[in-house]
Phi, psi and omega in degrees: 000139175287142183315318192285348186264350185280144185288146176276351173249123175300145178284154177280145175312144179299326174308321185296307177311310178306305172306311176303319175300314182296335177267327187273324181305309169302327179296314170306312176304309176307308182299314181295318183292316183291330175277007172077024177266344171218156173080353175084187181292328180297340188289347179298334187256013182301307183298318178293323185292329179288318178293328171297327179279340186234355187298156175246139185207164178308318171314326182293317181284333171293334179288317184299304184308311187287317185245354191088181190277118174267163174304325184290312175301310176309315176305313176298322180284349177259314197275338189297340173301335197262359169229138196237165190269346188203162176293330180299315188286326177299324182298309191295314173299329185283318181291317170302321166306305189301309188294309179283330168303313181300305181304314182282319180294332183285330176260323184270326176111162186300314188301315172306323169294318186284330183281327181286310180294322185279314179295321176302312177304319181293305176306321182293310182302315179304311178297316179296312185297332177294335189240349196281337193061244182265354182294144180233162193212144163213170181115162187267005188297325173303319186286325171288335173277351163287328178288326179298320182295324177300309180295322178292322175306310176299310182294330176291324177284328173291324184290324175301319176305316187273359181074020183265171179285159176285356192289339176279329184289325187268005181297321190289305179301322181288328184288315189289310179304323169299316179291326180299305184303321181295320175289322178293331178292321184278326189241350176092180173099154177237031187285351181283338174295316176298317182294324180290330176293318181303315178312297186289337173288318178300323188292320183293310179304334179287345174294336178257323180271354171293144177318129186076001188290320189286331175292319174292326176290325181293318178289321177306305183299324174290332170295320176297000000 
């Protein structure tokens, strides 16, 4: 391709577009429905109905312990990242997904983005439910924080190669978690627990999903 024909912006990995669409399409329907532009009078309640269908809360984990994992609970742990309480939270989650998905996907690959997003969402939900009591949660932030964990891993590895300390690599998560905890102290809520759990899940998963990670892990196990 002639340099003049090349796009100045690198294209986003396909998986990032898929996850982005899964987040913004429901939000578009909820917003249009609330504005009375689609769905008739009943559309005003679409968001609330969707939240009730996918939210995760302490009682659901108690149910898992008592009866085992049911299809309803399993679906909630996978589906809750794609429904948000408001347009603004959807916007922030979608923007972070595009930025972090691009950075992580270009280095680790599309499969890594999907694995980190889904497993961080599940792990974040499980940890949240274990401590939340009657509190509940929806939204993509635990999954997005998983991608922040992967990004932090990449920055950490780069800092190590340059002989720098890890402080810079962890500056982003430190800043974000500081804001999260401040808001929780002011307004209540334990969603920051799920976000922090998602971050550590993404950080740990990156040891495996990074190119060559499985081989290094296998060699480490064999040496032991």
